[in-house]
Short mmCIF file of C-alpha atoms in Angstrom, two decimals:
data_model
loop_
_atom_site.label_atom_id
_atom_site.label_comp_id
_atom_site.label_asym_id
_atom_site.label_seq_id
_atom_site.Cartn_x
_atom_site.Cartn_y
_atom_site.Cartn_z
CA MET H 60 -43.33 -181.44 100.91
CA THR H 61 -43.50 -178.99 103.75
CA ASP H 62 -45.57 -178.45 106.91
CA LYS H 63 -45.55 -174.72 106.45
CA LEU H 64 -48.04 -174.44 103.62
CA THR H 65 -50.68 -171.90 104.55
CA ALA H 66 -53.71 -170.38 102.91
CA ALA H 67 -56.05 -167.48 103.59
CA LEU H 68 -59.60 -167.07 102.28
CA LEU H 69 -61.27 -163.80 101.36
CA VAL H 70 -65.05 -164.00 101.07
CA ILE H 71 -66.33 -161.03 99.08
CA GLY H 72 -69.99 -160.17 99.34
CA ASN H 73 -72.58 -158.02 101.07
CA GLU H 74 -74.92 -161.03 101.18
CA ILE H 75 -72.74 -162.75 103.80
CA LEU H 76 -72.38 -159.60 105.92
CA SER H 77 -76.12 -158.88 105.80
CA GLY H 78 -76.84 -162.37 107.11
CA ARG H 79 -78.89 -163.24 104.06
CA THR H 80 -76.57 -166.00 102.90
CA GLN H 81 -74.88 -168.61 105.04
CA ASP H 82 -71.32 -169.01 103.77
CA THR H 83 -70.83 -172.74 103.21
CA ASN H 84 -67.72 -172.32 101.07
CA THR H 85 -65.34 -171.92 104.02
CA PRO H 86 -65.69 -175.44 105.48
CA TRP H 87 -65.62 -176.94 101.97
CA ILE H 88 -62.40 -175.15 101.04
CA ALA H 89 -60.84 -175.84 104.47
CA GLY H 90 -61.56 -179.57 104.14
CA LYS H 91 -60.06 -179.81 100.66
CA LEU H 92 -56.97 -177.89 101.77
CA ASN H 93 -56.49 -180.24 104.77
CA LEU H 94 -56.26 -183.16 102.38
CA ARG H 95 -53.64 -181.32 100.36
CA GLY H 96 -51.68 -180.56 103.54
CA ILE H 97 -52.40 -176.83 103.40
CA ARG H 98 -53.52 -175.06 106.57
CA LEU H 99 -56.16 -172.33 106.43
CA ILE H 100 -54.89 -169.61 108.77
CA GLU H 101 -57.39 -166.78 108.29
CA VAL H 102 -60.75 -166.02 106.72
CA ARG H 103 -62.06 -162.52 106.09
CA VAL H 104 -65.46 -161.43 104.86
CA VAL H 105 -65.55 -157.97 103.27
CA PRO H 106 -68.28 -156.02 101.46
CA ASP H 107 -68.46 -155.22 97.73
CA VAL H 108 -66.33 -152.09 98.23
CA GLU H 109 -63.15 -151.67 96.21
CA GLU H 110 -60.92 -150.23 98.91
CA CYS H 111 -61.93 -152.99 101.37
CA ILE H 112 -61.12 -155.70 98.81
CA VAL H 113 -57.81 -154.15 97.75
CA GLU H 114 -56.63 -153.76 101.34
CA ALA H 115 -57.61 -157.29 102.36
CA VAL H 116 -56.07 -158.85 99.23
CA ASN H 117 -52.76 -157.12 99.76
CA GLU H 118 -52.62 -158.01 103.45
CA LEU H 119 -53.62 -161.64 103.05
CA ARG H 120 -51.56 -162.47 99.97
CA SER H 121 -48.42 -161.41 101.81
CA ARG H 122 -49.41 -163.34 104.92
CA ALA H 123 -50.17 -166.79 103.48
CA ALA H 124 -48.65 -168.98 100.77
CA TYR H 125 -51.97 -168.95 98.92
CA LEU H 126 -54.94 -166.62 98.95
CA PHE H 127 -58.32 -167.79 97.67
CA THR H 128 -61.20 -165.43 97.05
CA THR H 129 -64.87 -166.21 96.47
CA GLY H 130 -67.57 -164.01 94.99
CA GLY H 131 -67.98 -160.91 92.87
CA ILE H 132 -66.88 -162.10 89.42
CA GLY H 133 -70.31 -162.05 87.73
CA PRO H 134 -71.81 -159.60 85.23
CA THR H 135 -73.68 -157.18 87.51
CA HIS H 136 -72.80 -153.78 88.98
CA ASP H 137 -72.01 -155.28 92.39
CA ASP H 138 -69.41 -157.66 90.93
CA ILE H 139 -66.23 -155.67 91.44
CA THR H 140 -63.76 -158.36 92.45
CA THR H 141 -61.87 -158.50 89.14
CA GLU H 142 -61.17 -154.77 88.93
CA SER H 143 -60.29 -154.71 92.64
CA ILE H 144 -57.78 -157.56 92.30
CA ALA H 145 -56.28 -155.86 89.23
CA LYS H 146 -55.91 -152.69 91.29
CA ALA H 147 -54.31 -154.61 94.17
CA PHE H 148 -51.69 -155.88 91.71
CA GLY H 149 -51.33 -152.52 89.95
CA VAL H 150 -52.37 -153.89 86.55
CA GLY H 151 -55.33 -153.29 84.25
CA ALA H 152 -58.34 -155.57 83.74
CA ILE H 153 -58.40 -156.18 79.97
CA VAL H 154 -60.30 -158.40 77.56
CA ASN H 155 -58.76 -161.86 77.73
CA GLU H 156 -59.22 -163.67 74.41
CA GLU H 157 -59.34 -167.10 76.04
CA ALA H 158 -62.03 -165.88 78.44
CA ARG H 159 -63.97 -164.35 75.55
CA LEU H 160 -63.88 -167.68 73.70
CA ALA H 161 -65.02 -169.55 76.84
CA LEU H 162 -68.01 -167.20 77.06
CA LEU H 163 -68.69 -167.54 73.32
CA ASN H 164 -68.62 -171.30 73.72
CA HIS H 165 -71.15 -171.02 76.53
CA TYR H 166 -73.51 -168.44 74.98
CA ARG H 167 -73.03 -169.74 71.38
CA ASN H 168 -73.47 -166.46 69.41
CA GLU H 169 -71.31 -163.35 69.12
CA ALA H 170 -74.53 -161.34 69.40
CA ASP H 171 -75.12 -162.85 72.84
CA LEU H 172 -71.84 -161.44 74.13
CA THR H 173 -73.54 -158.34 75.52
CA PRO H 174 -71.55 -155.67 77.37
CA ALA H 175 -72.66 -157.22 80.69
CA ARG H 176 -71.34 -160.64 79.65
CA MET H 177 -68.16 -159.17 78.17
CA LYS H 178 -67.48 -157.76 81.65
CA MET H 179 -66.71 -161.38 82.58
CA ALA H 180 -64.09 -161.59 79.80
CA HIS H 181 -62.11 -158.80 81.44
CA ILE H 182 -59.27 -160.35 83.43
CA PRO H 183 -56.28 -158.74 85.17
CA ASP H 184 -53.34 -158.44 82.79
CA GLY H 185 -50.97 -161.36 83.33
CA ALA H 186 -53.49 -163.64 85.06
CA THR H 187 -54.10 -167.29 84.15
CA LEU H 188 -57.68 -168.51 83.73
CA ILE H 189 -59.47 -171.02 85.96
CA PRO H 190 -62.10 -172.80 83.86
CA ASN H 191 -65.77 -172.67 84.81
CA PRO H 192 -67.49 -175.81 83.49
CA VAL H 193 -70.85 -174.71 84.91
CA SER H 194 -71.59 -171.26 83.52
CA GLY H 195 -68.70 -170.28 81.27
CA ALA H 196 -67.30 -167.20 83.02
CA PRO H 197 -63.83 -168.13 84.26
CA GLY H 198 -61.99 -167.40 87.47
CA PHE H 199 -58.32 -166.57 87.40
CA GLN H 200 -54.99 -166.83 89.16
CA ILE H 201 -52.59 -163.94 89.54
CA GLY H 202 -49.49 -164.35 91.67
CA ASN H 203 -50.48 -166.47 94.68
CA VAL H 204 -54.12 -165.33 94.49
CA TYR H 205 -56.87 -167.63 93.17
CA VAL H 206 -60.10 -165.86 92.31
CA MET H 207 -63.20 -168.06 92.28
CA ALA H 208 -66.96 -167.65 91.92
CA GLY H 209 -69.16 -167.47 95.02
CA VAL H 210 -71.88 -169.89 93.87
CA PRO H 211 -70.86 -173.11 95.66
CA ARG H 212 -71.27 -175.43 92.67
CA ILE H 213 -69.06 -173.23 90.50
CA MET H 214 -66.53 -172.58 93.27
CA GLN H 215 -66.20 -176.33 93.88
CA ALA H 216 -65.51 -177.04 90.20
CA MET H 217 -62.90 -174.27 90.12
CA LEU H 218 -61.23 -175.53 93.30
CA ASP H 219 -61.02 -179.05 91.87
CA HIS H 220 -59.15 -177.56 88.93
CA ILE H 221 -56.78 -175.56 91.15
CA LEU H 222 -55.90 -178.14 93.83
CA PRO H 223 -53.56 -180.37 91.78
CA GLU H 224 -51.49 -177.29 90.89
CA LEU H 225 -50.84 -176.33 94.51
CA GLU H 226 -47.80 -177.40 96.44
CA LYS H 227 -48.46 -180.47 98.52
CA GLY H 228 -47.92 -180.61 102.26
CA HIS H 229 -48.29 -183.47 104.69
CA PRO H 230 -52.04 -184.18 104.93
CA ILE H 231 -53.52 -182.96 108.19
CA LEU H 232 -54.94 -186.00 109.98
CA SER H 233 -57.72 -185.61 112.50
CA ASN H 234 -59.30 -187.73 115.24
CA THR H 235 -62.36 -186.82 117.25
CA VAL H 236 -63.20 -188.21 120.70
CA THR H 237 -66.72 -187.45 121.90
CA CYS H 238 -67.92 -187.82 125.47
CA ASP H 239 -70.73 -186.82 127.82
CA LEU H 240 -68.65 -184.72 130.24
CA PRO H 241 -68.54 -180.94 130.70
CA GLU H 242 -65.20 -179.68 129.43
CA SER H 243 -64.16 -178.24 132.79
CA VAL H 244 -63.81 -181.83 134.09
CA VAL H 245 -61.21 -182.77 131.49
CA ALA H 246 -59.54 -179.36 131.14
CA GLU H 247 -56.58 -180.05 133.40
CA GLY H 248 -55.89 -183.46 131.89
CA LEU H 249 -56.17 -182.08 128.35
CA THR H 250 -53.61 -179.40 129.14
CA ALA H 251 -51.17 -182.12 130.26
CA ILE H 252 -51.77 -184.10 127.06
CA GLN H 253 -51.38 -180.98 124.91
CA ASN H 254 -48.07 -180.23 126.65
CA LYS H 255 -46.88 -183.80 126.01
CA TYR H 256 -47.46 -183.74 122.25
CA ASP H 257 -45.86 -180.83 120.43
CA SER H 258 -47.00 -181.88 117.00
CA VAL H 259 -50.65 -182.45 117.89
CA GLU H 260 -53.16 -179.60 118.07
CA ILE H 261 -55.90 -180.42 120.58
CA GLY H 262 -59.21 -178.55 120.57
CA SER H 263 -62.05 -178.90 123.04
CA TYR H 264 -65.58 -178.13 121.81
CA PRO H 265 -68.64 -178.31 124.04
CA HIS H 266 -72.05 -178.67 122.42
CA PHE H 267 -75.72 -179.06 123.24
CA ARG H 268 -77.59 -181.82 121.44
CA MET H 269 -81.21 -182.47 122.28
CA GLY H 270 -80.75 -180.58 125.51
CA GLU H 271 -77.75 -182.64 126.60
CA LEU H 272 -74.31 -181.18 127.18
CA GLY H 273 -71.52 -183.01 125.41
CA LEU H 274 -67.93 -182.53 124.42
CA SER H 275 -65.85 -183.23 121.34
CA VAL H 276 -62.10 -183.31 121.67
CA VAL H 277 -60.51 -182.88 118.26
CA LEU H 278 -56.88 -183.86 117.68
CA ARG H 279 -55.07 -182.76 114.51
CA SER H 280 -51.59 -183.55 113.34
CA THR H 281 -49.50 -184.45 110.33
CA GLU H 282 -47.76 -187.13 112.47
CA ASN H 283 -49.82 -190.31 112.54
CA ASN H 284 -48.04 -191.98 115.48
CA GLN H 285 -48.21 -188.94 117.72
CA LEU H 286 -51.84 -188.45 116.80
CA HIS H 287 -52.65 -192.05 117.66
CA GLU H 288 -50.88 -191.90 121.04
CA ALA H 289 -52.45 -188.58 121.99
CA THR H 290 -55.88 -189.92 121.06
CA GLN H 291 -55.37 -192.95 123.31
CA ASP H 292 -54.35 -190.59 126.12
CA VAL H 293 -57.57 -188.61 125.69
CA VAL H 294 -59.68 -191.78 125.78
CA SER H 295 -57.85 -192.88 128.96
CA LEU H 296 -58.35 -189.45 130.53
CA ILE H 297 -62.08 -189.52 129.92
CA ASP H 298 -62.28 -193.01 131.34
CA LYS H 299 -60.24 -191.98 134.41
CA VAL H 300 -62.48 -189.02 135.29
CA GLY H 301 -65.61 -191.16 134.99
CA GLY H 302 -66.81 -190.34 131.48
CA LYS H 303 -67.61 -192.52 128.55
CA ALA H 304 -65.78 -191.91 125.29
CA PHE H 305 -68.71 -192.98 123.14
CA ALA H 306 -67.19 -192.29 119.78
CA VAL H 307 -63.75 -192.23 118.28
CA SER H 308 -63.99 -191.27 114.66
CA VAL H 309 -60.89 -191.44 112.55
CA GLN H 310 -60.87 -189.30 109.44
CA SER H 311 -58.87 -190.99 106.76
CA ASN H 312 -56.94 -188.68 104.52
CA PRO H 313 -55.76 -189.84 101.12
CA SER H 314 -52.28 -188.45 100.51
CA MET D 4 -80.27 -142.43 115.68
CA THR D 5 -77.62 -142.59 113.00
CA ASP D 6 -77.02 -144.49 109.76
CA LYS D 7 -73.34 -144.81 110.47
CA LEU D 8 -73.50 -147.48 113.14
CA THR D 9 -71.12 -150.26 112.19
CA ALA D 10 -69.97 -153.52 113.70
CA ALA D 11 -67.23 -156.05 113.06
CA LEU D 12 -67.19 -159.68 114.13
CA LEU D 13 -64.15 -161.69 115.14
CA VAL D 14 -64.68 -165.45 115.15
CA ILE D 15 -61.97 -167.11 117.23
CA GLY D 16 -61.38 -170.80 116.77
CA ASN D 17 -59.33 -173.44 114.99
CA GLU D 18 -62.50 -175.51 114.52
CA ILE D 19 -63.84 -173.02 111.97
CA LEU D 20 -60.55 -172.78 110.08
CA SER D 21 -60.14 -176.56 109.98
CA GLY D 22 -63.56 -176.90 108.38
CA ARG D 23 -64.81 -179.09 111.24
CA THR D 24 -67.45 -176.62 112.36
CA GLN D 25 -69.75 -174.57 110.17
CA ASP D 26 -69.97 -171.09 111.68
CA THR D 27 -73.66 -170.32 112.01
CA ASN D 28 -73.18 -167.41 114.39
CA THR D 29 -72.36 -164.88 111.66
CA PRO D 30 -75.78 -164.82 109.95
CA TRP D 31 -77.52 -164.86 113.35
CA ILE D 32 -75.56 -161.88 114.61
CA ALA D 33 -75.87 -160.03 111.28
CA GLY D 34 -79.64 -160.46 111.30
CA LYS D 35 -80.03 -159.18 114.86
CA LEU D 36 -77.80 -156.19 114.10
CA ASN D 37 -79.87 -155.33 111.00
CA LEU D 38 -82.93 -155.01 113.20
CA ARG D 39 -81.03 -152.67 115.51
CA GLY D 40 -79.88 -150.59 112.53
CA ILE D 41 -76.25 -151.63 112.89
CA ARG D 42 -74.35 -152.67 109.77
CA LEU D 43 -71.85 -155.54 109.90
CA ILE D 44 -68.87 -154.35 107.85
CA GLU D 45 -66.31 -157.10 108.32
CA VAL D 46 -65.92 -160.62 109.70
CA ARG D 47 -62.60 -162.25 110.47
CA VAL D 48 -61.88 -165.81 111.52
CA VAL D 49 -58.57 -166.31 113.33
CA PRO D 50 -56.96 -169.31 115.06
CA ASP D 51 -56.46 -169.80 118.81
CA VAL D 52 -53.16 -167.92 118.67
CA GLU D 53 -52.62 -164.93 120.95
CA GLU D 54 -50.83 -162.64 118.51
CA CYS D 55 -53.46 -163.25 115.82
CA ILE D 56 -56.28 -162.39 118.23
CA VAL D 57 -54.56 -159.29 119.63
CA GLU D 58 -53.81 -157.92 116.17
CA ALA D 59 -57.32 -158.53 114.86
CA VAL D 60 -58.99 -157.07 117.97
CA ASN D 61 -56.95 -153.89 117.80
CA GLU D 62 -57.56 -153.43 114.08
CA LEU D 63 -61.26 -154.15 114.16
CA ARG D 64 -62.15 -152.23 117.32
CA SER D 65 -60.73 -149.07 115.78
CA ARG D 66 -62.51 -149.69 112.47
CA ALA D 67 -66.10 -150.26 113.63
CA ALA D 68 -68.35 -148.73 116.28
CA TYR D 69 -68.71 -152.16 117.90
CA LEU D 70 -66.62 -155.32 117.80
CA PHE D 71 -68.16 -158.65 118.75
CA THR D 72 -66.09 -161.76 119.32
CA THR D 73 -67.20 -165.39 119.58
CA GLY D 74 -65.33 -168.36 121.01
CA GLY D 75 -62.44 -169.16 123.29
CA ILE D 76 -63.78 -168.21 126.73
CA GLY D 77 -64.13 -171.73 128.15
CA PRO D 78 -61.98 -173.61 130.72
CA THR D 79 -59.56 -175.52 128.46
CA HIS D 80 -56.00 -174.82 127.28
CA ASP D 81 -57.19 -173.69 123.84
CA ASP D 82 -59.46 -171.01 125.35
CA ILE D 83 -57.18 -167.97 125.21
CA THR D 84 -59.58 -165.22 124.19
CA THR D 85 -59.82 -163.55 127.61
CA GLU D 86 -56.06 -163.18 128.11
CA SER D 87 -55.68 -162.05 124.50
CA ILE D 88 -58.33 -159.35 124.83
CA ALA D 89 -56.74 -158.20 128.10
CA LYS D 90 -53.42 -157.96 126.29
CA ALA D 91 -54.99 -156.01 123.40
CA PHE D 92 -56.22 -153.47 125.96
CA GLY D 93 -52.99 -153.51 127.97
CA VAL D 94 -54.65 -154.67 131.18
CA GLY D 95 -54.48 -157.81 133.29
CA ALA D 96 -57.01 -160.65 133.45
CA ILE D 97 -57.90 -160.91 137.13
CA VAL D 98 -60.44 -162.78 139.25
CA ASN D 99 -63.75 -160.95 138.96
CA GLU D 100 -65.83 -161.47 142.11
CA GLU D 101 -69.14 -161.19 140.25
CA ALA D 102 -67.95 -163.81 137.75
CA ARG D 103 -66.81 -166.08 140.57
CA LEU D 104 -70.25 -165.81 142.19
CA ALA D 105 -71.96 -166.60 138.88
CA LEU D 106 -69.84 -169.75 138.59
CA LEU D 107 -70.51 -170.64 142.23
CA ASN D 108 -74.22 -170.22 141.60
CA HIS D 109 -73.93 -172.58 138.63
CA TYR D 110 -71.66 -175.25 140.18
CA ARG D 111 -73.17 -174.90 143.70
CA ASN D 112 -70.09 -175.76 145.86
CA GLU D 113 -66.84 -173.91 146.50
CA ALA D 114 -65.08 -177.25 146.13
CA ASP D 115 -66.38 -177.47 142.56
CA LEU D 116 -64.63 -174.23 141.61
CA THR D 117 -61.59 -176.10 140.32
CA PRO D 118 -58.64 -174.21 138.79
CA ALA D 119 -60.02 -174.96 135.31
CA ARG D 120 -63.40 -173.44 136.23
CA MET D 121 -61.79 -170.50 138.03
CA LYS D 122 -60.08 -169.70 134.71
CA MET D 123 -63.55 -168.57 133.60
CA ALA D 124 -63.75 -166.13 136.54
CA HIS D 125 -60.70 -164.28 135.21
CA ILE D 126 -61.87 -161.18 133.37
CA PRO D 127 -59.90 -158.24 131.96
CA ASP D 128 -59.54 -155.51 134.55
CA GLY D 129 -62.22 -152.85 133.99
CA ALA D 130 -64.56 -155.06 131.94
CA THR D 131 -68.30 -155.41 132.56
CA LEU D 132 -69.83 -158.90 132.63
CA ILE D 133 -72.30 -160.31 130.11
CA PRO D 134 -74.44 -162.93 131.89
CA ASN D 135 -74.53 -166.52 130.68
CA PRO D 136 -77.89 -168.05 131.66
CA VAL D 137 -76.97 -171.39 130.09
CA SER D 138 -73.70 -172.52 131.65
CA GLY D 139 -72.66 -169.87 134.17
CA ALA D 140 -69.35 -168.64 132.72
CA PRO D 141 -69.90 -165.01 131.69
CA GLY D 142 -68.81 -163.04 128.66
CA PHE D 143 -67.69 -159.45 129.06
CA GLN D 144 -67.55 -156.00 127.55
CA ILE D 145 -64.47 -153.83 127.52
CA GLY D 146 -64.47 -150.57 125.59
CA ASN D 147 -66.44 -151.17 122.40
CA VAL D 148 -65.61 -154.91 122.39
CA TYR D 149 -68.22 -157.52 123.35
CA VAL D 150 -66.77 -160.96 124.09
CA MET D 151 -69.21 -163.85 123.75
CA ALA D 152 -69.13 -167.65 123.86
CA GLY D 153 -68.90 -169.63 120.63
CA VAL D 154 -71.59 -172.22 121.41
CA PRO D 155 -74.60 -170.82 119.49
CA ARG D 156 -77.14 -171.23 122.28
CA ILE D 157 -74.94 -169.36 124.76
CA MET D 158 -73.90 -166.71 122.22
CA GLN D 159 -77.56 -166.03 121.39
CA ALA D 160 -78.47 -165.54 125.05
CA MET D 161 -75.52 -163.18 125.50
CA LEU D 162 -76.40 -161.20 122.38
CA ASP D 163 -80.00 -160.79 123.58
CA HIS D 164 -78.56 -159.24 126.73
CA ILE D 165 -76.25 -156.91 124.83
CA LEU D 166 -78.54 -155.64 122.07
CA PRO D 167 -80.73 -153.26 124.12
CA GLU D 168 -77.56 -151.53 125.36
CA LEU D 169 -76.29 -150.71 121.88
CA GLU D 170 -76.95 -147.45 120.10
CA LYS D 171 -79.91 -147.73 117.78
CA GLY D 172 -79.70 -146.94 114.07
CA HIS D 173 -82.39 -146.89 111.44
CA PRO D 174 -83.40 -150.55 110.89
CA ILE D 175 -82.05 -151.90 107.62
CA LEU D 176 -85.06 -152.93 105.53
CA SER D 177 -84.71 -155.56 102.84
CA ASN D 178 -86.74 -156.77 99.86
CA THR D 179 -85.94 -159.77 97.69
CA VAL D 180 -87.12 -160.25 94.11
CA THR D 181 -86.56 -163.73 92.72
CA CYS D 182 -86.77 -164.66 89.04
CA ASP D 183 -85.84 -167.36 86.55
CA LEU D 184 -83.41 -165.31 84.45
CA PRO D 185 -79.61 -165.48 84.26
CA GLU D 186 -78.18 -162.36 85.86
CA SER D 187 -76.41 -161.23 82.69
CA VAL D 188 -79.85 -160.48 81.18
CA VAL D 189 -80.78 -157.99 83.89
CA ALA D 190 -77.28 -156.66 84.59
CA GLU D 191 -77.54 -153.50 82.50
CA GLY D 192 -81.00 -152.62 83.84
CA LEU D 193 -79.92 -153.25 87.43
CA THR D 194 -76.99 -150.88 87.01
CA ALA D 195 -79.41 -148.16 85.90
CA ILE D 196 -81.66 -148.79 88.90
CA GLN D 197 -78.69 -148.82 91.29
CA ASN D 198 -77.55 -145.47 89.84
CA LYS D 199 -81.05 -144.04 90.32
CA TYR D 200 -81.30 -144.87 94.03
CA ASP D 201 -78.41 -143.64 96.15
CA SER D 202 -79.80 -144.92 99.42
CA VAL D 203 -80.59 -148.45 98.22
CA GLU D 204 -77.95 -151.17 98.05
CA ILE D 205 -78.81 -153.65 95.29
CA GLY D 206 -77.22 -157.11 95.20
CA SER D 207 -77.62 -159.74 92.49
CA TYR D 208 -77.22 -163.40 93.53
CA PRO D 209 -77.48 -166.27 91.06
CA HIS D 210 -78.21 -169.74 92.39
CA PHE D 211 -78.86 -173.30 91.29
CA ARG D 212 -81.89 -175.04 92.74
CA MET D 213 -82.75 -178.54 91.58
CA GLY D 214 -80.57 -178.01 88.54
CA GLU D 215 -82.29 -174.78 87.51
CA LEU D 216 -80.54 -171.44 87.30
CA GLY D 217 -82.28 -168.64 89.14
CA LEU D 218 -81.59 -165.19 90.44
CA SER D 219 -82.34 -163.27 93.62
CA VAL D 220 -82.11 -159.51 93.56
CA VAL D 221 -81.78 -158.19 97.10
CA LEU D 222 -82.51 -154.54 97.88
CA ARG D 223 -81.50 -153.06 101.24
CA SER D 224 -82.09 -149.59 102.61
CA THR D 225 -83.05 -147.65 105.68
CA GLU D 226 -85.41 -145.55 103.50
CA ASN D 227 -88.71 -147.32 103.07
CA ASN D 228 -90.03 -145.21 100.17
CA GLN D 229 -86.84 -145.48 98.13
CA LEU D 230 -86.73 -149.20 98.81
CA HIS D 231 -90.31 -149.65 97.65
CA GLU D 232 -89.76 -147.66 94.43
CA ALA D 233 -86.51 -149.44 93.60
CA THR D 234 -88.19 -152.81 94.19
CA GLN D 235 -91.00 -151.88 91.79
CA ASP D 236 -88.38 -150.87 89.21
CA VAL D 237 -86.69 -154.28 89.53
CA VAL D 238 -90.00 -156.10 89.10
CA SER D 239 -90.73 -153.97 85.98
CA LEU D 240 -87.25 -154.64 84.61
CA ILE D 241 -87.66 -158.40 84.93
CA ASP D 242 -91.05 -158.20 83.26
CA LYS D 243 -89.63 -156.05 80.43
CA VAL D 244 -86.81 -158.48 79.60
CA GLY D 245 -89.20 -161.42 79.53
CA GLY D 246 -88.75 -162.93 82.98
CA LYS D 247 -91.19 -163.73 85.68
CA ALA D 248 -90.68 -162.19 89.11
CA PHE D 249 -92.14 -165.16 90.94
CA ALA D 250 -91.61 -163.95 94.44
CA VAL D 251 -91.36 -160.65 96.20
CA SER D 252 -90.67 -161.21 99.86
CA VAL D 253 -90.75 -158.27 102.18
CA GLN D 254 -88.83 -158.64 105.43
CA SER D 255 -90.56 -156.66 108.10
CA ASN D 256 -88.28 -155.07 110.64
CA PRO D 257 -89.64 -153.98 114.00
CA SER D 258 -88.01 -150.67 114.91
#
């Protein structure tokens, strides 16, 4: 186990950049990685343009222990992730017999394996498949890069398959303290608490709910004792400056 | 007016990378930019770490006509965007008298301008302020970089202020054709249509709704006639291969 396990996420798709589609995959993937003790350190969204994908893949796969990608592995002209990943690794995208059989199993007849569908049987040379229990067409892993579908239901099934294979870090524990103060009132005290606890990452997030200003202080750590003490300090701080810490939620993280 | 107006977005904040917060600013900003004829070409999410912010700012501001950032301009220890942007531009972050007056106007008394709040009056030397009608603390513009708050309500007010100042491109028009076919059935025909219309960007997005597979074909262009013809071709294609184009929504874009 190590604390240094990191991941990056590359979201591939014009539909996110155009604003048409809200990307909900990022928080899902981040949450699952937390539980595995892997820290998401960067997310990039790039268009369906080969040179953009190749550049981002090569930068991010060298920067993090794992790189996940979502989107662009379907049968249409705008699905260019597979060829782009192959190019990033300097290999060809060739018919993968296992992928062809997975598609055959899904579509039932050889005659239904049209050229468009056979596109999804092309996989970078040397890659390992990630099964797709929803619609047949697999994802794949090559090096430290895991290539998944963009449709959330399919991505989630693929991620469930991948997670047990990843190295396991200390789960990242998280507490949230919510109060009704503006953050400027607790800022000085929070700085002191942050300086006291090296292993705890403290974030301060103001919000408006039903017209009321509020604040969530989020504490994250792999060290349970430090996290607990720092959380108590935050509750005391809020009390001291006249606020009311009206919720302390403790996320439990199965290890 | 030009078709080459591009923007990048840098989302700054551990809360997005931890999965705690769903970033809803990206689709909002993308949609507003579409109407202005500005194309979002990349989004990055980075943590509250100075070197990560500086590197991303310098890469993205040279890559796109405009760079927008969200998050990290509040009063707490984890708000390091302002200093990081100053560093990226090689200038200092100094007390800006206009920003101090905006804070004074919001908090009313000099005595309430605590060190934590005065942090928000520090602005990179040479930057222009972006007013914050919600909570006083301003954003700012330096070079082609627009630095906004992360709280959606504040970001939206800041963006409304910025938009009229930006160069104006041809609005990006968009049509969506939805049908009940798997995308592999229309893939070949869509490729032919894409090849026929240079100025139209065609995306194919499968989805599951209430357990049913469906498909949205999204067509985007600044050329209304080409967009209309390509949309008709897609509707005809779906009809030809036995599907039912059960919705054609036309986004209208005020110019």
